[in-house]
Amino acid sequence: YARKLLELSQIAGQGAVLHDPFAMHVARLCLMLADHHYSSLTDAAARAPYLSQGYPLYANTRSNHYQNNSFSRLPDKRQSQLFNQTLDEHLLGVQAHATLVARSLPSLTRSLPALKNHKPLKKRSADPRFAWQDKAADLAASVRARTAHAGAFIVNMASTGCGKTLGNARIMNALADPATGLRCAFAMGLRTLTLQTGRVFQNDLQLSDEQLASQVGGAASRALFEYWEQQAEATGSASSQALLDEAGTVLYEGNDQHPLLQRLTDDTKARALIAAPLLVCTVDHLTPATESLRGGRQIAPMLRLLTSDLVLDEPDDFDMADLPALTRLVHWAGLLGSRVLLSSATLPPALVEGLFLAYRAGRAVYQRHRSERPSEPVNICCLWVDEFRQTTQDCADGSAFREAHTQYVHKRVAKLQQAEVRRLAQIAPLPENWHSLKEAERRKDFARLVLQHAWQLHQQSHNHSTDTTTHAASGKRVSLGLIRMANIAPLYDVALAMYAPDALPSELQGQVRIHLCVYHSQFPLLLRSAIEQQLDTLLNRRGAKDGHDPALHRPDLRALIDAHPEPHHLFIVLGSPVTEVGRDHDYDWAVVEPSSMRSLIQLAGRVRRHRPGAIGGVNMVVLDSNLRHYKKPDTPAYEKPGFETAHAQFQLKSHYLHDLLARETGQSAAWAVDAQPRIALPADKLLPSRRWTDLEHARMHDSLLPKPPGTATPTHAACLQWHEPQPDAPRSLWLTSLLPQFQRFRLDDQKRDDVALLPDEEEETLQLHRVQDGERRYEKLYVPIHQSQCNPVPSAQLASASVSPWPKLGLMEELAALAQARGLSLEQCAERYATASLPESQAGWWWHEQLGFNKKEAS
C-alpha cells in the first residue's frame, strides 16, 4: 500500500489528492473511527488475524479495573495501566477496519433512519397566515431533482410570528427524496431555542423520541426545562395530550448491522446525533466536524453532515468572532453533500453572500468526488422564501447570487414598507451634565431617567391594559415593559438606584407601583430558570383582543395587582441583552440603552410580539447614547456588545443616535423599527464611521467577503478564511487545526470562577463555594469562600414605598421543591442547580436573590 501511494503521488497532477479536503478528511475519518474501534477490542477471536505475541513494541494500554467497589483511593498509575495491543497488531487491525469503513461509506445514508411519508409535514395550512409555507414547500418539491445533483442553498426571511420553524421543516421535507425520506439537522445558537424547537416539533409534527433527537449542552438546563413543563402540566396550564396515533406512517428502516455503525462507540449521544432522522441541536454539536484538535469529537458531526441536510436558525445572532467557524461549518456542509437553509428575518447581505461562497466552494469539491457528472460546472439551486414571495434561481458564482439576492430583498423591503407598523420608536436626548458627573451619580440619574420614560410610555392608551376582570374590575392601568441595558455591572447599580426613595418623583408616589424584575445571565442556574419560566408564562399575550389581556388573568400577576392600591402598575423587566434573543415574550413597551442596530431590531421583535394590528403611537424609547460613551468618551462606545472597534475605519465619529440614524429617522420624531436597515444595503456609499447601520454592514463585508490583494484591513488580515488563502500559506493550511485555533468558536477570553450556593449543615442558609476539579475524573471539590468573597446586598437597600421585587422567588424554597420533585437531597440539588459561572474577581461578588451576582471592584 505504501508503494502504491508513493507511485500515485508521483504521477503528474495526482499529488493534488494530498491537498484535497474531501479525500483527506474522509480518509482521516475512516482512520479515526477504525482506531477508536480497534483500540477498544478485547475479544481474542476478533483480534486473531493480526495478533503477534512476540512483538516488542506496544501501541496502547488499557485500565486494570479493580473489582473491589469499596476501594476509595486511586491505585498507583504505574499499576493501573496494562499493555494492550502490540504496535504491528494495532496498525494492521486499524488498516483492515479503515478499509472496511471506507468501502461502506457510500451505503451509509441508505442504512440510517429516515422520516418517510410523514403526514404532518405534508398537511396544508388551514390558517391564511401560514399559507406561504404551502407555496414554499411546493416550490421546493418542484426543484427536488435539481437539488439532488446540484445542491441547494435556501434563504428563509419570513417575519417573526410567521411560523419559520415549521416552514423550514416542510421545505426540507419537500426537497427530500420520498423514496428515501427526510434526514435533517436543525442547528440553533441557544440552548433555550433548541429545547423550545424540539418541543414544537414533537407537538406540532407529532414526532416520537425515536424520530427526533434534541441535543443541548448542559444536562442541568434540560432537566430544568422538563421540570417546569411538569409543573405546568400539574397545575393545568399546559396540555398533556398524548401524540396522535396517526402521526407518521413510517418511522425508519435503519440497519444497525451496517459495518460503520458497528464500529461506532457505545456513546448513545453520538449514535443519536448520527442516527436520528430529525436532529435539533445547538451549533456547538456540529462545529467540531470542522475541527481536528481532538479527533474523536470530529467523527459524529462529520457523519451527520455526510448523511443529512442542515438548517441554521438565526445565523446572524452570532458574535462577529464566531462567524469564521460558522462559515467553516457551511463550507463543510457543502463539502459533505448537505443542502443548507438559512433562517432569519434579519439576514445581512454580506453574511448571506459569504455563507453562499463557503457553500459553493465546498459543493465544488463534493461534486468532483461524488457527482454523476463530476466535470460539470457548479451551478447551485438557490431558493428565497418569505411570507410574501417564493422564488428560485440557479447561481453559478457569487456575483450571480448577489444580484438575485439583492433583487429579492428589494421586493421584500417594498412589502415591509406597506405593512402595518407595530413598533414605533423615538430617540430620547440625554442630560448634558452627564459628562461631568461621577459614575455612581450618573447611574443613579440613569435610573431616574429610564423610569421617567417608562411612566410616559405607560400613560399612553395603546401601551397599557385596564383591569376589567370579572371578579375585580378595579380599573387599574397595567403595563408590562422592558428596560434593556447593555452590560450587567451598570445594570446592577441602576436596579439598586430604582429602589431609592427619590427614584420616582414625589407626585407619583402613591399613584404608581413599580414591580421590578432584574434579569441577566449571572443568576444561579435555578433562579434564572425560575425567572424565565415566570416571564414565559406572563408575557404570553396570545389571544389578546378588545381590551382582554391574558396577562391580567395570570394568578401570580393578579395577586400583585390586588395587593397594592395604586391605580397604575408597571411591571418592568430590567434586563441585559439576554432579553433580546430566544425568548418568546410580548412587552407593551421598551426603553433601550443602544448597542447596535441588530440588537435594536431583535429587541423590537419582543414588543407587541403576539398582538397584530398597527400601533397608535410610540412604544419604544431609544436613548441617544449609552453609559459607556460617558465613561470613556474618546473610545469605542458600541462594543461588547456592538460592532464598533478601535480601528479607524470602524470607529464612529459621533456616539449620538440623532447623528448616526439621521438617514433612517429622516425628519420624523418617531420611526418604525423593522428589519429593513439590516437586510438591505443603502443606495449610496457605506460610511461606517458616520452611520450606525453602515458600520454593521461594513464589518460583515470586511469579515466575510474576499478582498483584492493588498487591501485587507487589520481586522480582516487577522481573520484567516478558507475562501481567501494567504499568498504565502501552504496549500495544506485548510487540512490542519490552525484555523480552529485562531478562530475559536464561542471563545470566552474572560477568566471565570464556577461557584455554587450550598446549604449549611442545618439546611437553613446557603453558603458560597468555589467549584474546582478534583484528582479523580469527574470529581468536583467545593471550597467554602462565603466569608471571604460573598458580599450580600443588605435587604434594606431593596426596601421602597413604590418599588417591589417581582417575581418573588427564594432560592432555598425553589431548591427544596426541585429536590423533592427529583428525589435528591438538598445538597445534591444545590450542587447541580444552584451554580453560576462568574467573572473572576479578587474582591468577590455582590449577591442578592432579587439581583443575582455582580463583580465587586477592588477598592
PDB file of N, CA and C in Angstrom, residues 591-627:
ATOM      1  N   VAL A 591     -37.748  50.597  26.821  1.00  0.00           N
ATOM      2  CA  VAL A 591     -36.773  51.693  26.903  1.00  0.00           C
ATOM      3  C   VAL A 591     -35.408  51.046  26.705  1.00  0.00           C
ATOM      4  N   VAL A 592     -34.613  51.581  25.776  1.00  0.00           N
ATOM      5  CA  VAL A 592     -33.436  50.864  25.305  1.00  0.00           C
ATOM      6  C   VAL A 592     -32.163  51.692  25.456  1.00  0.00           C
ATOM      7  N   GLU A 593     -31.156  51.109  26.113  1.00  0.00           N
ATOM      8  CA  GLU A 593     -29.793  51.636  26.032  1.00  0.00           C
ATOM      9  C   GLU A 593     -29.162  51.004  24.797  1.00  0.00           C
ATOM     10  N   PRO A 594     -28.745  51.779  23.794  1.00  0.00           N
ATOM     11  CA  PRO A 594     -28.379  51.207  22.492  1.00  0.00           C
ATOM     12  C   PRO A 594     -27.019  50.504  22.482  1.00  0.00           C
ATOM     13  N   SER A 595     -26.932  49.477  21.621  1.00  0.00           N
ATOM     14  CA  SER A 595     -25.667  48.776  21.360  1.00  0.00           C
ATOM     15  C   SER A 595     -25.401  48.673  19.865  1.00  0.00           C
ATOM     16  N   SER A 596     -26.431  48.266  19.108  1.00  0.00           N
ATOM     17  CA  SER A 596     -26.283  48.084  17.660  1.00  0.00           C
ATOM     18  C   SER A 596     -27.671  48.052  17.033  1.00  0.00           C
ATOM     19  N   MET A 597     -27.708  48.225  15.725  1.00  0.00           N
ATOM     20  CA  MET A 597     -28.981  48.125  15.022  1.00  0.00           C
ATOM     21  C   MET A 597     -29.512  46.696  15.101  1.00  0.00           C
ATOM     22  N   ARG A 598     -28.634  45.714  15.012  1.00  0.00           N
ATOM     23  CA  ARG A 598     -29.067  44.313  15.134  1.00  0.00           C
ATOM     24  C   ARG A 598     -29.781  44.090  16.462  1.00  0.00           C
ATOM     25  N   SER A 599     -29.167  44.586  17.534  1.00  0.00           N
ATOM     26  CA  SER A 599     -29.747  44.445  18.865  1.00  0.00           C
ATOM     27  C   SER A 599     -31.104  45.140  18.944  1.00  0.00           C
ATOM     28  N   LEU A 600     -31.198  46.336  18.381  1.00  0.00           N
ATOM     29  CA  LEU A 600     -32.432  47.106  18.447  1.00  0.00           C
ATOM     30  C   LEU A 600     -33.561  46.393  17.704  1.00  0.00           C
ATOM     31  N   ILE A 601     -33.261  45.835  16.538  1.00  0.00           N
ATOM     32  CA  ILE A 601     -34.289  45.129  15.764  1.00  0.00           C
ATOM     33  C   ILE A 601     -34.727  43.861  16.488  1.00  0.00           C
ATOM     34  N   GLN A 602     -33.746  43.129  17.062  1.00  0.00           N
ATOM     35  CA  GLN A 602     -34.091  41.918  17.804  1.00  0.00           C
ATOM     36  C   GLN A 602     -34.981  42.260  18.992  1.00  0.00           C
ATOM     37  N   LEU A 603     -34.632  43.323  19.715  1.00  0.00           N
ATOM     38  CA  LEU A 603     -35.426  43.702  20.872  1.00  0.00           C
ATOM     39  C   LEU A 603     -36.826  44.153  20.448  1.00  0.00           C
ATOM     40  N   ALA A 604     -36.900  44.865  19.335  1.00  0.00           N
ATOM     41  CA  ALA A 604     -38.210  45.310  18.850  1.00  0.00           C
ATOM     42  C   ALA A 604     -39.130  44.122  18.580  1.00  0.00           C
ATOM     43  N   GLY A 605     -38.549  42.989  18.234  1.00  0.00           N
ATOM     44  CA  GLY A 605     -39.345  41.792  17.998  1.00  0.00           C
ATOM     45  C   GLY A 605     -39.998  41.247  19.247  1.00  0.00           C
ATOM     46  N   ARG A 606     -39.654  41.798  20.423  1.00  0.00           N
ATOM     47  CA  ARG A 606     -40.284  41.405  21.691  1.00  0.00           C
ATOM     48  C   ARG A 606     -41.351  42.405  22.133  1.00  0.00           C
ATOM     49  N   VAL A 607     -41.568  43.433  21.366  1.00  0.00           N
ATOM     50  CA  VAL A 607     -42.610  44.420  21.677  1.00  0.00           C
ATOM     51  C   VAL A 607     -43.833  44.113  20.803  1.00  0.00           C
ATOM     52  N   ARG A 608     -44.977  43.937  21.434  1.00  0.00           N
ATOM     53  CA  ARG A 608     -46.213  43.555  20.733  1.00  0.00           C
ATOM     54  C   ARG A 608     -45.971  42.346  19.823  1.00  0.00           C
ATOM     55  N   ARG A 609     -45.234  41.387  20.306  1.00  0.00           N
ATOM     56  CA  ARG A 609     -44.828  40.225  19.512  1.00  0.00           C
ATOM     57  C   ARG A 609     -46.024  39.354  19.125  1.00  0.00           C
ATOM     58  N   HIS A 610     -46.978  39.193  20.042  1.00  0.00           N
ATOM     59  CA  HIS A 610     -48.086  38.268  19.811  1.00  0.00           C
ATOM     60  C   HIS A 610     -49.362  38.956  19.359  1.00  0.00           C
ATOM     61  N   ARG A 611     -49.359  40.299  19.293  1.00  0.00           N
ATOM     62  CA  ARG A 611     -50.595  41.027  19.044  1.00  0.00           C
ATOM     63  C   ARG A 611     -50.528  41.780  17.725  1.00  0.00           C
ATOM     64  N   PRO A 612     -51.330  41.348  16.747  1.00  0.00           N
ATOM     65  CA  PRO A 612     -51.335  42.049  15.454  1.00  0.00           C
ATOM     66  C   PRO A 612     -52.042  43.393  15.565  1.00  0.00           C
ATOM     67  N   GLY A 613     -51.928  44.170  14.506  1.00  0.00           N
ATOM     68  CA  GLY A 613     -52.565  45.483  14.466  1.00  0.00           C
ATOM     69  C   GLY A 613     -51.560  46.606  14.598  1.00  0.00           C
ATOM     70  N   ALA A 614     -51.804  47.689  13.870  1.00  0.00           N
ATOM     71  CA  ALA A 614     -50.893  48.839  13.891  1.00  0.00           C
ATOM     72  C   ALA A 614     -50.939  49.521  15.256  1.00  0.00           C
ATOM     73  N   ILE A 615     -49.809  50.035  15.686  1.00  0.00           N
ATOM     74  CA  ILE A 615     -49.702  50.713  16.976  1.00  0.00           C
ATOM     75  C   ILE A 615     -50.173  52.163  16.810  1.00  0.00           C
ATOM     76  N   GLY A 616     -50.806  52.705  17.853  1.00  0.00           N
ATOM     77  CA  GLY A 616     -51.362  54.049  17.753  1.00  0.00           C
ATOM     78  C   GLY A 616     -50.407  55.162  18.115  1.00  0.00           C
ATOM     79  N   GLY A 617     -49.171  54.821  18.527  1.00  0.00           N
ATOM     80  CA  GLY A 617     -48.209  55.849  18.901  1.00  0.00           C
ATOM     81  C   GLY A 617     -46.895  55.199  19.300  1.00  0.00           C
ATOM     82  N   VAL A 618     -46.008  55.970  19.884  1.00  0.00           N
ATOM     83  CA  VAL A 618     -44.670  55.476  20.245  1.00  0.00           C
ATOM     84  C   VAL A 618     -44.775  54.407  21.330  1.00  0.00           C
ATOM     85  N   ASN A 619     -44.076  53.285  21.134  1.00  0.00           N
ATOM     86  CA  ASN A 619     -43.984  52.258  22.179  1.00  0.00           C
ATOM     87  C   ASN A 619     -42.550  51.816  22.441  1.00  0.00           C
ATOM     88  N   MET A 620     -41.588  52.545  21.860  1.00  0.00           N
ATOM     89  CA  MET A 620     -40.170  52.301  22.147  1.00  0.00           C
ATOM     90  C   MET A 620     -39.447  53.635  22.293  1.00  0.00           C
ATOM     91  N   VAL A 621     -38.653  53.755  23.344  1.00  0.00           N
ATOM     92  CA  VAL A 621     -37.778  54.910  23.523  1.00  0.00           C
ATOM     93  C   VAL A 621     -36.344  54.415  23.497  1.00  0.00           C
ATOM     94  N   VAL A 622     -35.536  54.976  22.594  1.00  0.00           N
ATOM     95  CA  VAL A 622     -34.131  54.596  22.470  1.00  0.00           C
ATOM     96  C   VAL A 622     -33.287  55.776  22.940  1.00  0.00           C
ATOM     97  N   LEU A 623     -32.476  55.553  23.944  1.00  0.00           N
ATOM     98  CA  LEU A 623     -31.633  56.628  24.463  1.00  0.00           C
ATOM     99  C   LEU A 623     -30.625  57.062  23.403  1.00  0.00           C
ATOM    100  N   ASP A 624     -30.268  58.327  23.420  1.00  0.00           N
ATOM    101  CA  ASP A 624     -29.428  58.905  22.372  1.00  0.00           C
ATOM    102  C   ASP A 624     -28.012  58.326  22.365  1.00  0.00           C
ATOM    103  N   SER A 625     -27.567  57.791  23.491  1.00  0.00           N
ATOM    104  CA  SER A 625     -26.254  57.149  23.560  1.00  0.00           C
ATOM    105  C   SER A 625     -26.283  56.166  24.719  1.00  0.00           C
ATOM    106  N   ASN A 626     -25.120  55.573  25.038  1.00  0.00           N
ATOM    107  CA  ASN A 626     -25.091  54.610  26.139  1.00  0.00           C
ATOM    108  C   ASN A 626     -24.131  55.068  27.232  1.00  0.00           C
ATOM    109  N   LEU A 627     -24.141  54.372  28.358  1.00  0.00           N
ATOM    110  CA  LEU A 627     -23.330  54.772  29.507  1.00  0.00           C
ATOM    111  C   LEU A 627     -21.831  54.644  29.223  1.00  0.00           C
TER     112      LEU A 627
END
